[in-house]
GROMACS .gro file of C-alpha atoms in nm:
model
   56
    1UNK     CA    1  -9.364   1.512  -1.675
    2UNK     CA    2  -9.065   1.307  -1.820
    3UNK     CA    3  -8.820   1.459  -2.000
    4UNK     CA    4  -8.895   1.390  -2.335
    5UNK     CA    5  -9.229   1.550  -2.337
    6UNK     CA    6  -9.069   1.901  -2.168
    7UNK     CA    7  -8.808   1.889  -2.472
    8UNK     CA    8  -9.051   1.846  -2.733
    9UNK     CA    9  -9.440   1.813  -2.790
   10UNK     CA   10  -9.448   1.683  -3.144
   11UNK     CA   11  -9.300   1.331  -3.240
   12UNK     CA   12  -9.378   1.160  -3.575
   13UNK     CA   13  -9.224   0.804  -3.694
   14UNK     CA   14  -8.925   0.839  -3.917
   15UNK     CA   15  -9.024   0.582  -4.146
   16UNK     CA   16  -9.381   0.754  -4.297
   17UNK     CA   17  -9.451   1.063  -4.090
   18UNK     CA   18  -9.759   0.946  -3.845
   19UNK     CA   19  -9.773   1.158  -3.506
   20UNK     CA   20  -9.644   0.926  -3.217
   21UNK     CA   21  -9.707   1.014  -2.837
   22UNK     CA   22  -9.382   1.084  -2.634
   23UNK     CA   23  -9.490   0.742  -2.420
   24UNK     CA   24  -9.432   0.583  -2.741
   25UNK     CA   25  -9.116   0.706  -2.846
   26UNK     CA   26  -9.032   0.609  -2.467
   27UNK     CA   27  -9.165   0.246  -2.485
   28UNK     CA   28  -9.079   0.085  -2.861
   29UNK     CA   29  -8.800   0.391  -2.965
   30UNK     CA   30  -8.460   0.436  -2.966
   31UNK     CA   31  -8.335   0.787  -2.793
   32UNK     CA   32  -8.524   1.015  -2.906
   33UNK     CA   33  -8.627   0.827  -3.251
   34UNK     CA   34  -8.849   0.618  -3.321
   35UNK     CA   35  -8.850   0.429  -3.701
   36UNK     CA   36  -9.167   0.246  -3.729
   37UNK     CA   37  -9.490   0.271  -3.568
   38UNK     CA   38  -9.881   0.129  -3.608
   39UNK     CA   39  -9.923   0.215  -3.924
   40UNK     CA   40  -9.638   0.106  -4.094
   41UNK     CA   41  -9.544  -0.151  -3.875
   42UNK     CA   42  -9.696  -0.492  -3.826
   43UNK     CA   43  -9.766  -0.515  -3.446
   44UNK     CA   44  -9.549  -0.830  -3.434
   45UNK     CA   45  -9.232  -0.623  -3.579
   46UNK     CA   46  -9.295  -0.379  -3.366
   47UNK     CA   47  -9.320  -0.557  -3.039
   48UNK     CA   48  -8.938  -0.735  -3.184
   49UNK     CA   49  -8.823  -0.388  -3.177
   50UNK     CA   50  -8.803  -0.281  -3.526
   51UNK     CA   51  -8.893   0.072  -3.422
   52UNK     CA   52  -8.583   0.077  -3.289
   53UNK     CA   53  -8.394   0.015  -3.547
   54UNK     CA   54  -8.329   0.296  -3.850
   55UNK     CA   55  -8.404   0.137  -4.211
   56UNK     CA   56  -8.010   0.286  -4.324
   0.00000   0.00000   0.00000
């Protein structure tokens, strides 16, 4: 197990709430945020990292 799924079971994107698995939180987040995801995200923002980035 990786560490952020012993420190927390349920993730959700920051930006509308949808549940996220730690693997993605790991792969297109930042830390332990993540500020975009499938369905608020088109995939090509996503894959140029906008998850990563906070909307502030």
């Amino acid at each position: 197990m990786d560490s952020l799924q012993e420190d927390q079971t349920n993730w959700s994107c920051e930006r509308c709430g949808t549940s996220v698995s730690a693997r993605f939180v790991r792969v297109f987040g930042r830390g332990r945020s993540v500020y975009g995801c499938t369905q608020c995200l088109p995939s090509k923002a996503l894959y140029a990292g906008a998850a990563a980035r906070s909307s502030e």
